[in-house]
PDB file of C-alpha atoms in Angstrom:
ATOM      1  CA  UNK A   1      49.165 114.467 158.598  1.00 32.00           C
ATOM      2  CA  UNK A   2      46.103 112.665 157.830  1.00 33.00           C
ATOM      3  CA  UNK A   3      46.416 112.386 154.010  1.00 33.00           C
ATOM      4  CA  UNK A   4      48.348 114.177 151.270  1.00 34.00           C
ATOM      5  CA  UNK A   5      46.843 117.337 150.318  1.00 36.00           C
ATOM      6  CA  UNK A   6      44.874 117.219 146.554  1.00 37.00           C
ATOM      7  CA  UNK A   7      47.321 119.109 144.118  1.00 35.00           C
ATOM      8  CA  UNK A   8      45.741 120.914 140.836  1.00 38.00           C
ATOM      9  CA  UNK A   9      47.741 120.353 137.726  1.00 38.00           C
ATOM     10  CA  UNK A  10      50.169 123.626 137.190  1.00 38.00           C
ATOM     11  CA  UNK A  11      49.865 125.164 133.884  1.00 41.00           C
ATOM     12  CA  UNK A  12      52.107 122.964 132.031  1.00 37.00           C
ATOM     13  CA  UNK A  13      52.430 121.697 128.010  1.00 43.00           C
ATOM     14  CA  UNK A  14      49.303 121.422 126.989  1.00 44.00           C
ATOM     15  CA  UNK A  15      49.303 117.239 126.036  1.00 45.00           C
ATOM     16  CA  UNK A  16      45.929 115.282 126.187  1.00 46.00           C
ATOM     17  CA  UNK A  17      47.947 113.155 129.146  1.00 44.00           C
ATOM     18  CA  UNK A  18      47.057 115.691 131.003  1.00 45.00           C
ATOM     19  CA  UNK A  19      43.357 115.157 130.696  1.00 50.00           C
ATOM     20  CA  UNK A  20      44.397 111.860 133.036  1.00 47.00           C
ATOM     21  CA  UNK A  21      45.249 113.688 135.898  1.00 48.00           C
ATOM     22  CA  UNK A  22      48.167 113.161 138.709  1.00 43.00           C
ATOM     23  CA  UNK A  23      49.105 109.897 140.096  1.00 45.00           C
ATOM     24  CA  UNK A  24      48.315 110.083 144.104  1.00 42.00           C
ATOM     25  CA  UNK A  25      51.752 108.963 145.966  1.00 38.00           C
ATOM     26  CA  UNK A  26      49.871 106.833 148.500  1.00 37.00           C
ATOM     27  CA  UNK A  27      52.341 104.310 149.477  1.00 34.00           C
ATOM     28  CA  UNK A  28      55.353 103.427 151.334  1.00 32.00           C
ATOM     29  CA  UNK A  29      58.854 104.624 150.368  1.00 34.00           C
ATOM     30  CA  UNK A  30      61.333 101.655 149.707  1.00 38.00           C
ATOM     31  CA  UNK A  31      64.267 102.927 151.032  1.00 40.00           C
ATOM     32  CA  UNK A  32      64.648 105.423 154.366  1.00 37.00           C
ATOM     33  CA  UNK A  33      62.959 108.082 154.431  1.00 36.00           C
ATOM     34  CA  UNK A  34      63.225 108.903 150.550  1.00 38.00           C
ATOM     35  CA  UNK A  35      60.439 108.746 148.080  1.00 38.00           C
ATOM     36  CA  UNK A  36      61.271 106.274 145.195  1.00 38.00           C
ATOM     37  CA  UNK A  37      58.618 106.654 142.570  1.00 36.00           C
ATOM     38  CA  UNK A  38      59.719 104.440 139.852  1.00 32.00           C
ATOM     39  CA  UNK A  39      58.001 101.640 141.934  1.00 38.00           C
ATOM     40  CA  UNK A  40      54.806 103.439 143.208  1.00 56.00           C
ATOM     41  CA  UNK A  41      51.739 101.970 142.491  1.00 57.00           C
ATOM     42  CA  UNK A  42      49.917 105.063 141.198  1.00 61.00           C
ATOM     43  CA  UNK A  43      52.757 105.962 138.912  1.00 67.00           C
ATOM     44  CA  UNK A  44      52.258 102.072 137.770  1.00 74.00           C
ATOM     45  CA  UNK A  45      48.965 102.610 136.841  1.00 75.00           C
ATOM     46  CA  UNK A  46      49.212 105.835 135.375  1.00 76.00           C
ATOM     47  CA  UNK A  47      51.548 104.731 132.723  1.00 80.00           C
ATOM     48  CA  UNK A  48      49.254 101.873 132.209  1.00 84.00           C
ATOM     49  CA  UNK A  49      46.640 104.055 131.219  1.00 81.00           C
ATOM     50  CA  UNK A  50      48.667 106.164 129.496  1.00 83.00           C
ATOM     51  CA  UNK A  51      50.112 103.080 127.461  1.00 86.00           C
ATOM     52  CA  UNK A  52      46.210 101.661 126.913  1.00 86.00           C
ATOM     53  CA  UNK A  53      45.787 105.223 125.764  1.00 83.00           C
ATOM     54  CA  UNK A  54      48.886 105.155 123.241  1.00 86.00           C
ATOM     55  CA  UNK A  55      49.933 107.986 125.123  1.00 83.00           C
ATOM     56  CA  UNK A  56      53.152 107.305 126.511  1.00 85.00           C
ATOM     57  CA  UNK A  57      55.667 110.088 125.165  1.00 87.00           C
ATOM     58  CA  UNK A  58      52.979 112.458 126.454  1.00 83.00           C
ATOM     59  CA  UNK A  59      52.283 110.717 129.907  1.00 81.00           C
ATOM     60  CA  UNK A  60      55.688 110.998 130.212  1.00 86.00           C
ATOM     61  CA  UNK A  61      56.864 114.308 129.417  1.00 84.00           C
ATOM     62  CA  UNK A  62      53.904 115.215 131.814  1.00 80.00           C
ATOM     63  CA  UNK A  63      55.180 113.411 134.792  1.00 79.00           C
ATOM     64  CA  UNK A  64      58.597 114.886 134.109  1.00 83.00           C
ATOM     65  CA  UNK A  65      57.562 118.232 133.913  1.00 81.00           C
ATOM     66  CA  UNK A  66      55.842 118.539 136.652  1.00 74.00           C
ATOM     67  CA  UNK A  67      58.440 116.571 139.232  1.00 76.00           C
ATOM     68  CA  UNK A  68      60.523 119.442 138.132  1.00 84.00           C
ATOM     69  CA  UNK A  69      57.708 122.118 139.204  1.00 79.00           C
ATOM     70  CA  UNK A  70      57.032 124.290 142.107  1.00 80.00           C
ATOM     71  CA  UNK A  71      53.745 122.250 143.096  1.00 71.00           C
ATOM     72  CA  UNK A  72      55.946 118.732 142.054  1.00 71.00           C
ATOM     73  CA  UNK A  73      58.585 119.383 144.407  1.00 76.00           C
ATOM     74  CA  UNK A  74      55.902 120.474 147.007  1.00 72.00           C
ATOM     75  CA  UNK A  75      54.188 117.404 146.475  1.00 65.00           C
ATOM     76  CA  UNK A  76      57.396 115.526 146.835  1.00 69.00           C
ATOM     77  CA  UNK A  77      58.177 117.024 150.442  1.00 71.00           C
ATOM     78  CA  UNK A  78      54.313 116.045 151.702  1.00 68.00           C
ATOM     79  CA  UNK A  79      55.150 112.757 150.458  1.00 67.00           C
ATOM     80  CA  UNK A  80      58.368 112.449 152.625  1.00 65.00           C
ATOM     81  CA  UNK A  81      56.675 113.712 155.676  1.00 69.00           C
ATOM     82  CA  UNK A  82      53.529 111.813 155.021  1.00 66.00           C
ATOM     83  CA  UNK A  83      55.818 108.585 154.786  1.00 69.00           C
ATOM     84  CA  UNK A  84      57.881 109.381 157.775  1.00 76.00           C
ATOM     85  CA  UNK A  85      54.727 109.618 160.298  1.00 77.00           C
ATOM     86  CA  UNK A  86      53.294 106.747 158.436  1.00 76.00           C
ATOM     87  CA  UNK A  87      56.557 104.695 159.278  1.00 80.00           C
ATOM     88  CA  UNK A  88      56.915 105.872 162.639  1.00 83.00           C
ATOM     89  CA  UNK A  89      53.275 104.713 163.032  1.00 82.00           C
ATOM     90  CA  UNK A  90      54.533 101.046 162.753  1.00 83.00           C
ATOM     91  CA  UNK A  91      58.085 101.435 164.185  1.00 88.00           C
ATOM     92  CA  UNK A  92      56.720 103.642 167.331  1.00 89.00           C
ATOM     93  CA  UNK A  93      53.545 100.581 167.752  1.00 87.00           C
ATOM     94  CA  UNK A  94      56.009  98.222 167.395  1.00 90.00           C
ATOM     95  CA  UNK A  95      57.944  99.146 170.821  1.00 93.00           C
ATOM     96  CA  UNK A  96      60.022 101.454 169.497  1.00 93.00           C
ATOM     97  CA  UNK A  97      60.352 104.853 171.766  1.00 93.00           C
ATOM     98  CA  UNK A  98      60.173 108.362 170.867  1.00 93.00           C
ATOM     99  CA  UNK A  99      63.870 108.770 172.281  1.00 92.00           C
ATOM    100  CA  UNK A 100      65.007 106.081 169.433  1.00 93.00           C
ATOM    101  CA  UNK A 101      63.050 107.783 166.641  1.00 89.00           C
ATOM    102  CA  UNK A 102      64.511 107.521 163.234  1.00 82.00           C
ATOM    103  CA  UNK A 103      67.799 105.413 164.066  1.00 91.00           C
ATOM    104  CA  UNK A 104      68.118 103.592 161.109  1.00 91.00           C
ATOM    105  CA  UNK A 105      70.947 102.010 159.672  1.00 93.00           C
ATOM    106  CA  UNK A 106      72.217 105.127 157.104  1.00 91.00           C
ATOM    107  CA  UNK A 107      72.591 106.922 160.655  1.00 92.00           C
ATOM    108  CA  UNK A 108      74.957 104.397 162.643  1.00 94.00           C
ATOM    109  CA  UNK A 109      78.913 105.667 162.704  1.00 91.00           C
ATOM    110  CA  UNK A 110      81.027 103.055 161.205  1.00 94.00           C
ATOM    111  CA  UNK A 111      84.480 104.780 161.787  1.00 93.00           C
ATOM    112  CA  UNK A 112      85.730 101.698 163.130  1.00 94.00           C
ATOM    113  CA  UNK A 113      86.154  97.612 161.878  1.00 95.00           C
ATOM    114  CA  UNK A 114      83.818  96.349 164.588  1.00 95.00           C
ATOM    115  CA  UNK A 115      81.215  98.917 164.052  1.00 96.00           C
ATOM    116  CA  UNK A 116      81.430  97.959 160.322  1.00 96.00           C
ATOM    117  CA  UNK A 117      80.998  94.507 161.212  1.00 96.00           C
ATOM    118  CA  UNK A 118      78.383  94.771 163.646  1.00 96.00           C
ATOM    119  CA  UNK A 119      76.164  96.804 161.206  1.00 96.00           C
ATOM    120  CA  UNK A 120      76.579  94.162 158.397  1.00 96.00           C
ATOM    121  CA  UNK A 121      76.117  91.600 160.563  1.00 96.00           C
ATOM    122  CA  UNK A 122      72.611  92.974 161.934  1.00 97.00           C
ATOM    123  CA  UNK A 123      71.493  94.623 158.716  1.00 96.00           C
ATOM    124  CA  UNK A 124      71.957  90.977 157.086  1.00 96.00           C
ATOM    125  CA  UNK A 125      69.482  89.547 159.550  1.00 96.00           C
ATOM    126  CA  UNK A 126      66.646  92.643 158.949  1.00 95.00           C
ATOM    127  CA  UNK A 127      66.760  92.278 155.180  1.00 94.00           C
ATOM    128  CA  UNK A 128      66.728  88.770 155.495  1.00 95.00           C
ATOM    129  CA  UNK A 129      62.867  87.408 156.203  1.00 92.00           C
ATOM    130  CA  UNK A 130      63.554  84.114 156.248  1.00 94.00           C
ATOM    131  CA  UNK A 131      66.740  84.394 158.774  1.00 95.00           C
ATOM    132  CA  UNK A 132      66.455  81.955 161.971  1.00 95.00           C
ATOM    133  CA  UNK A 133      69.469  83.735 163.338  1.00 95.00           C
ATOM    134  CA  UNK A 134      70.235  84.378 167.132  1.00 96.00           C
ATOM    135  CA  UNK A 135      71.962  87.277 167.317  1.00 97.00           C
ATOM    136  CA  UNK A 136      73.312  88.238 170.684  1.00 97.00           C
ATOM    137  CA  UNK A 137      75.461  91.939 170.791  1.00 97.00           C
ATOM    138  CA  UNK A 138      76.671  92.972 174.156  1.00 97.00           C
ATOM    139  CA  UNK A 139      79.146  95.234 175.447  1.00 95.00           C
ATOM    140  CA  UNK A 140      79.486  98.642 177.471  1.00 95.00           C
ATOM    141  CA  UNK A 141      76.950 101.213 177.373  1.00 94.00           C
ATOM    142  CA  UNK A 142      76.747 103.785 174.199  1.00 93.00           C
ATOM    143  CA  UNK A 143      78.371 101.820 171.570  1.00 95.00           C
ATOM    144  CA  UNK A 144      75.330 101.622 169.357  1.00 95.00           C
ATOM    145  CA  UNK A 145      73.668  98.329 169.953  1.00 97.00           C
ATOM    146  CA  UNK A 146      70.133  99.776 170.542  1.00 97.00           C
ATOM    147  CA  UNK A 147      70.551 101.554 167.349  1.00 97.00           C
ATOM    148  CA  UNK A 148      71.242  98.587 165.525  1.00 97.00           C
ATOM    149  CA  UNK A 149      68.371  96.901 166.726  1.00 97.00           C
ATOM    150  CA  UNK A 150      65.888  99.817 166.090  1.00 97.00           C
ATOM    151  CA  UNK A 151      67.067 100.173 163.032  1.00 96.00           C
ATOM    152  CA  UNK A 152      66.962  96.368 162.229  1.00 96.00           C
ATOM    153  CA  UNK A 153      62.784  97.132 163.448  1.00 94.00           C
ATOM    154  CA  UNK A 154      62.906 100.122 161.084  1.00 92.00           C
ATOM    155  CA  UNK A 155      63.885  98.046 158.235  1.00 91.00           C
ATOM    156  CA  UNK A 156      61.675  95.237 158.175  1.00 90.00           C
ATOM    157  CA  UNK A 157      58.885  98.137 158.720  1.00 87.00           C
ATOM    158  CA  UNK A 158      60.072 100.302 155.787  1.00 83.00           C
ATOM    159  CA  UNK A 159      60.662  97.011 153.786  1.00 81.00           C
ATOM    160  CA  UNK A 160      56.543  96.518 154.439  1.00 77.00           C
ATOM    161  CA  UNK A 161      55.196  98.886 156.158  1.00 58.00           C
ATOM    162  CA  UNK A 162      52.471  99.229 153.530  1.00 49.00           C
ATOM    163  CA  UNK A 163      50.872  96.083 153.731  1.00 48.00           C
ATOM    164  CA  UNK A 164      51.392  96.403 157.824  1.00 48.00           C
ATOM    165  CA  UNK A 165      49.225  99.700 157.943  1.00 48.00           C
ATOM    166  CA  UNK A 166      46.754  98.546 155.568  1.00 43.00           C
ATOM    167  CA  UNK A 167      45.882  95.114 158.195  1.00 42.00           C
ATOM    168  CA  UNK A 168      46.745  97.158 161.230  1.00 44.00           C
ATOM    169  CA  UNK A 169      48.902  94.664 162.349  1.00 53.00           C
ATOM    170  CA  UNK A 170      51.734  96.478 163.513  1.00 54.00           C
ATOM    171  CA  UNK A 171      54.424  94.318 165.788  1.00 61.00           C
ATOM    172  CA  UNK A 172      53.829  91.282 162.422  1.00 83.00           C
ATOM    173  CA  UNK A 173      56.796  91.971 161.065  1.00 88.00           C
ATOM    174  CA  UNK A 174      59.389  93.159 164.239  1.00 93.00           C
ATOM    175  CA  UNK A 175      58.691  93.860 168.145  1.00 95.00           C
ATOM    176  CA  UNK A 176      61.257  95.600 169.804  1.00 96.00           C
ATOM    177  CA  UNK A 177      60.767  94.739 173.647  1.00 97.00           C
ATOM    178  CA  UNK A 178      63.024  94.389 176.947  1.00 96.00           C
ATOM    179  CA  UNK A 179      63.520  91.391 178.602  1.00 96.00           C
ATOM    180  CA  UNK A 180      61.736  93.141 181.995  1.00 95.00           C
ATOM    181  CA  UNK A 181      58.727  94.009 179.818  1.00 95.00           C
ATOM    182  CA  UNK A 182      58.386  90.478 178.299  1.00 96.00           C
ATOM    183  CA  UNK A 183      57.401  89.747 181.902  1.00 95.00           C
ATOM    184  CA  UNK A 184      55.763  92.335 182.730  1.00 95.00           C
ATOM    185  CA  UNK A 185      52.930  91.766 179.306  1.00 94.00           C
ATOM    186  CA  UNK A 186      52.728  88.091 181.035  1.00 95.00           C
ATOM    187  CA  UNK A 187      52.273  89.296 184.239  1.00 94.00           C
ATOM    188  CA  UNK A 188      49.754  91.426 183.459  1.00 94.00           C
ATOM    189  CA  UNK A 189      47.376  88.885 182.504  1.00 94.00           C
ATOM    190  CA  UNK A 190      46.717  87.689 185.370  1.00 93.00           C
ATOM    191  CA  UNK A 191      45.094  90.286 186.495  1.00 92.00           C
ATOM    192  CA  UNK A 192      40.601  89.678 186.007  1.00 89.00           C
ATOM    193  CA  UNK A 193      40.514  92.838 183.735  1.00 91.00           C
ATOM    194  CA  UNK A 194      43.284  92.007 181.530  1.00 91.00           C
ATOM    195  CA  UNK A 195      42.126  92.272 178.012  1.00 89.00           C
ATOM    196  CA  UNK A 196      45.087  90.033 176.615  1.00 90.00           C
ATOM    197  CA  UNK A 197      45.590  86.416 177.547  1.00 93.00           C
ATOM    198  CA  UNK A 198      49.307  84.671 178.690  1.00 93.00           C
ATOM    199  CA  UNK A 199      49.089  82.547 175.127  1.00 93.00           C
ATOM    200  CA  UNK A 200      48.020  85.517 173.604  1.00 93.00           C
ATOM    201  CA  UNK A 201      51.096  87.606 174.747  1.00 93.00           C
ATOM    202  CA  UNK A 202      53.703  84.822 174.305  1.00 94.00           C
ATOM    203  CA  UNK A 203      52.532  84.296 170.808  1.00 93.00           C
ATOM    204  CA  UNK A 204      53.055  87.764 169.661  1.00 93.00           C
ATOM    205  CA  UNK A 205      56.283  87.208 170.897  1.00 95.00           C
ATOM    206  CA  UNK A 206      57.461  84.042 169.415  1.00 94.00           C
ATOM    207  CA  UNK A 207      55.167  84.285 166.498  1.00 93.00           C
ATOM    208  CA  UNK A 208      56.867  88.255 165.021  1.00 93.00           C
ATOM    209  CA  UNK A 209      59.056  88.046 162.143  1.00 93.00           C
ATOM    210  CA  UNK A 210      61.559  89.564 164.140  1.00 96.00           C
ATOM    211  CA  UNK A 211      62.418  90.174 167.256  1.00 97.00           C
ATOM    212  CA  UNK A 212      64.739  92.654 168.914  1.00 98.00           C
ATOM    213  CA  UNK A 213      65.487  91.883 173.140  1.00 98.00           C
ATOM    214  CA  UNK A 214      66.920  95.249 174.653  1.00 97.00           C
ATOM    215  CA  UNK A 215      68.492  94.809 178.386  1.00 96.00           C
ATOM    216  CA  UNK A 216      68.854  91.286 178.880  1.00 95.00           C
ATOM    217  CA  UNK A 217      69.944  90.703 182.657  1.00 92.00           C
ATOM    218  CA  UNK A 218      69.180  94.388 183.150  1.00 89.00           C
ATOM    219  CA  UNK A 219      65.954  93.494 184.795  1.00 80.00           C
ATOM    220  CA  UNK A 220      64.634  92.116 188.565  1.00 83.00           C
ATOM    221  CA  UNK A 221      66.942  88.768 187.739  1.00 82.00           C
ATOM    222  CA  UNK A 222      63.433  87.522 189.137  1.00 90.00           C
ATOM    223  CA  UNK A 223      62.993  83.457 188.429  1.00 91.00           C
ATOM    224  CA  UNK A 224      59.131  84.976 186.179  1.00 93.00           C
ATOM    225  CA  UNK A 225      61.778  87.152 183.796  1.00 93.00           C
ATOM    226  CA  UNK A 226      64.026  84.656 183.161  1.00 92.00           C
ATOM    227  CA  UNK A 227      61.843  81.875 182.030  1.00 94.00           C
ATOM    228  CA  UNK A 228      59.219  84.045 180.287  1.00 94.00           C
ATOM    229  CA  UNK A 229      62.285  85.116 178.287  1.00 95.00           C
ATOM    230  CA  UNK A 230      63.712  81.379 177.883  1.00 94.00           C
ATOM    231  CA  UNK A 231      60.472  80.140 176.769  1.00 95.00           C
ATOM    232  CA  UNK A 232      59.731  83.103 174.278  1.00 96.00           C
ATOM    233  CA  UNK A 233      63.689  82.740 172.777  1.00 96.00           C
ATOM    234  CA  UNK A 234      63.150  78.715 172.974  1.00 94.00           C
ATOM    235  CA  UNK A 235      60.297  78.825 170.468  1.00 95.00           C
ATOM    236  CA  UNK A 236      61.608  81.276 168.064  1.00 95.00           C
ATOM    237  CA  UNK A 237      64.110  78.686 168.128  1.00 95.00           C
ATOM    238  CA  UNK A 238      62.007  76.106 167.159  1.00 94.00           C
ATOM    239  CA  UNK A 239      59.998  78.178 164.859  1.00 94.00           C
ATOM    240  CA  UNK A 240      63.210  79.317 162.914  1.00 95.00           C
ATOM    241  CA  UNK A 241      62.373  83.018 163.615  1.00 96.00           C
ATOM    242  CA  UNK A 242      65.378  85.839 163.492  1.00 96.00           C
ATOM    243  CA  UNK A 243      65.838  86.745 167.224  1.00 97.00           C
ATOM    244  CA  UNK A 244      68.483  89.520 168.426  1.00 98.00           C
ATOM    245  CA  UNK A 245      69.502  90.349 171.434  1.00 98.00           C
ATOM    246  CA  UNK A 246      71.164  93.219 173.147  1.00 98.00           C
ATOM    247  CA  UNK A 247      72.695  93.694 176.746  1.00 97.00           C
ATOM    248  CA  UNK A 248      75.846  95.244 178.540  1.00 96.00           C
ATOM    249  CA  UNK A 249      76.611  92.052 180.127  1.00 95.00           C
ATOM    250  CA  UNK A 250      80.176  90.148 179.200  1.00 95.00           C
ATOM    251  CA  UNK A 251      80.015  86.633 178.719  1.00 94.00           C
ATOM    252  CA  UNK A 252      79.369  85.183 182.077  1.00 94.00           C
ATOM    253  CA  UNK A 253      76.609  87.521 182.813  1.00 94.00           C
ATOM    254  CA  UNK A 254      75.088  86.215 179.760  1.00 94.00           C
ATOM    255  CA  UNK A 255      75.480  82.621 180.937  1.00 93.00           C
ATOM    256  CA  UNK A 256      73.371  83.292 184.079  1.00 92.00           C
ATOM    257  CA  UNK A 257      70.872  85.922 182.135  1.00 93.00           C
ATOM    258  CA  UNK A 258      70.069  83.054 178.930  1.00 93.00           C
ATOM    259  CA  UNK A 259      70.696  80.257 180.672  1.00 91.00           C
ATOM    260  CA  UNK A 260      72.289  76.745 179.291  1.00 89.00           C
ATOM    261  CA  UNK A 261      69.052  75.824 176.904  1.00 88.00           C
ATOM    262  CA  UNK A 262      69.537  79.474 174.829  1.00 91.00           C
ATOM    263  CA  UNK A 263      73.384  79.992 174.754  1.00 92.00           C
ATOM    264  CA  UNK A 264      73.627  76.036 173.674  1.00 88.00           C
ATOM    265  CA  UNK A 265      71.293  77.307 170.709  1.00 89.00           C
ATOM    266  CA  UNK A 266      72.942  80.173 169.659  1.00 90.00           C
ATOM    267  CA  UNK A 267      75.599  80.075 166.659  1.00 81.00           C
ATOM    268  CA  UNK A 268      73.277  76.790 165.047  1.00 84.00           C
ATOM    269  CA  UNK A 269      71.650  78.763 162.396  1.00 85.00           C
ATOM    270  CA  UNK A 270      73.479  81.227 160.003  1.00 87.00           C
ATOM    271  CA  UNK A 271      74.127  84.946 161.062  1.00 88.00           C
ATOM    272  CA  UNK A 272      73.669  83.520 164.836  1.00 92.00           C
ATOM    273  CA  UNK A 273      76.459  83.966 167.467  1.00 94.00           C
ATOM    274  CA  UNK A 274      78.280  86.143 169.951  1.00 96.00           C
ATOM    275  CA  UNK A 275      79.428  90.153 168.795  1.00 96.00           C
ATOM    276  CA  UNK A 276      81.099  92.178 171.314  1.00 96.00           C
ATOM    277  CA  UNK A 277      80.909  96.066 170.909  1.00 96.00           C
ATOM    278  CA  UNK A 278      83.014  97.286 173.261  1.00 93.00           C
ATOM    279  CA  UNK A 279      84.791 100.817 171.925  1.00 91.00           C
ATOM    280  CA  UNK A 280      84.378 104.061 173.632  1.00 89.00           C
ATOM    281  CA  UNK A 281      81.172 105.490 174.150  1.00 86.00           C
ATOM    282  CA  UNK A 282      79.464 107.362 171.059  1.00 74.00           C
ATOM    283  CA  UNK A 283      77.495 109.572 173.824  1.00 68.00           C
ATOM    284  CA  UNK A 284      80.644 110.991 175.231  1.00 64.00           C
ATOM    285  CA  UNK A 285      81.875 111.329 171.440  1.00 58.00           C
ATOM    286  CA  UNK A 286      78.953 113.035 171.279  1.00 60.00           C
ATOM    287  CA  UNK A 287      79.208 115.486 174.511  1.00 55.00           C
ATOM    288  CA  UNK A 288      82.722 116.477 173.389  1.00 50.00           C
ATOM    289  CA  UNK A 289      81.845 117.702 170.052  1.00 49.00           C
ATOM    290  CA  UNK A 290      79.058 120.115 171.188  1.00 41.00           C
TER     291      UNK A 290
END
């Protein structure tokens, strides 16, 4: 969906608020995937002009009736799907894949303690731009740790995805990566027609607001992926930037995937530290409910 489609007034009250015309829902939602228009801009600045006007009562009986019309509520379901693709614009150019669309946080089971715990414990780190947290969650396969960490992406993306898509500069606020593609971005500039330079890559990296690091040790174990990934980890370190970090290793796998320089650095800053998720797999769950 390019842009929202221009709706005509409905024959409503006749007030002269109406000679102002409709606010245009143009921005970002604040909260997953539903529209909250107390804060939208337009609406702002219609009841501005409405107010300048000494038109208030009648801008606002206006809006009100027609949120309740046919053509308001139509309006309202553009504006959901026009904020979902613009979202998923971000998330999905931030590393996110298609298979991972729309895991956000209001979607993550939390039938049990841990899975409580692990949520809150990741959800304070997204809402949270000034965390220098290293998070590290590891267990077996299909407990949710991937969907934590998308949805930590999705947050910081729904939180401001406006400004994001207005400088193109999606991957500012969260990257979510692997630690095999890490090196493989490096790698890749070496070759003569690489259009992105080894600082250049690293940067984005250690430079993002937040960073999400999916399969650690699930990679070659070459010596090139295990340094890239040290150095990357090393500087958000030093650059107090939110870092978490997801793999099915246990703790000794972990030693020989981080290495001493990163585990010695994790639990320093606030929200940092070890979480185990290791309960039964929600895709067999799944499989034996269908």
């Amino acid at each position: 969906m390019d842009s929202l489609k221009q709706i005509t007034p409905p024959a409503l009250t006749q007030s002269p608020a109406t000679e102002l015309g409709l606010p245009h829902f143009d921005r970002c939602t604040k909260n997953a995937f539903r529209p909250c228009f107390h804060y939208d801009a337009e609406i702002s600045r219609f009841r501005a002009t409405c107010k300048n006007r000494e038109m208030v009562e009648e801008g606002e009986a206006f809006l009100a009736e027609f949120m309740e019309s046919e053509d308001g509520k139509a309006y309202k379901a553009d504006k959901i799907a026009f904020n979902r693709e613009q979202l998923w614009e971000s998330v999905g150019g931030a590393g996110v894949s298609e298979r991972h669309r729309d895991k956000v946080f209001s979607t993550y089971r939390t039938d049990l303690p841990g899975q409580k715990k692990a949520k809150g414990a990741v959800e304070s780190i997204a809402t949270n731009d000034d965390s220098a947290a290293m998070l590290v969650l590891y267990g077996p396969p299909g407990t949710g740790k991937t969907h934590l960490g998308v949805s930590a992406v999705y947050d910081r993306y729904i939180r401001h995805g406006g400004r994001d898509l207005m400088h193109r500069q999606s991957g500012k606020w969260a990257i979510f990566t692997t630690q095999a593609l890490i090196s493989r971005r490096v790698r890749d500039t070496y070759n003569d027609d690489s259009k992105e330079t080894e600082k250049k890559v690293m940067a984005d990296f250690a430079t993002c607001s937040l960073l999400v690091v999916d399969e650690i040790g699930a990679g070659s174990g070459s010596d090139h992926e295990k340094q890239m990934l040290c150095d990357v980890l090393c500087a958000r370190y030093n650059a107090k930037k939110a870092t978490i970090m997801i793999s099915n290793l246990g703790i000794d796998g972990l030693k020989l995937a981080l290495g001493d320089r990163v585990m010695d650095r994790i639990n320093e800053d606030q929200g940092s530290g070890f979480l185990v998720m290791n309960w039964k797999s929600q895709r067999e769950a799944q499989k034996a409910t269908v």
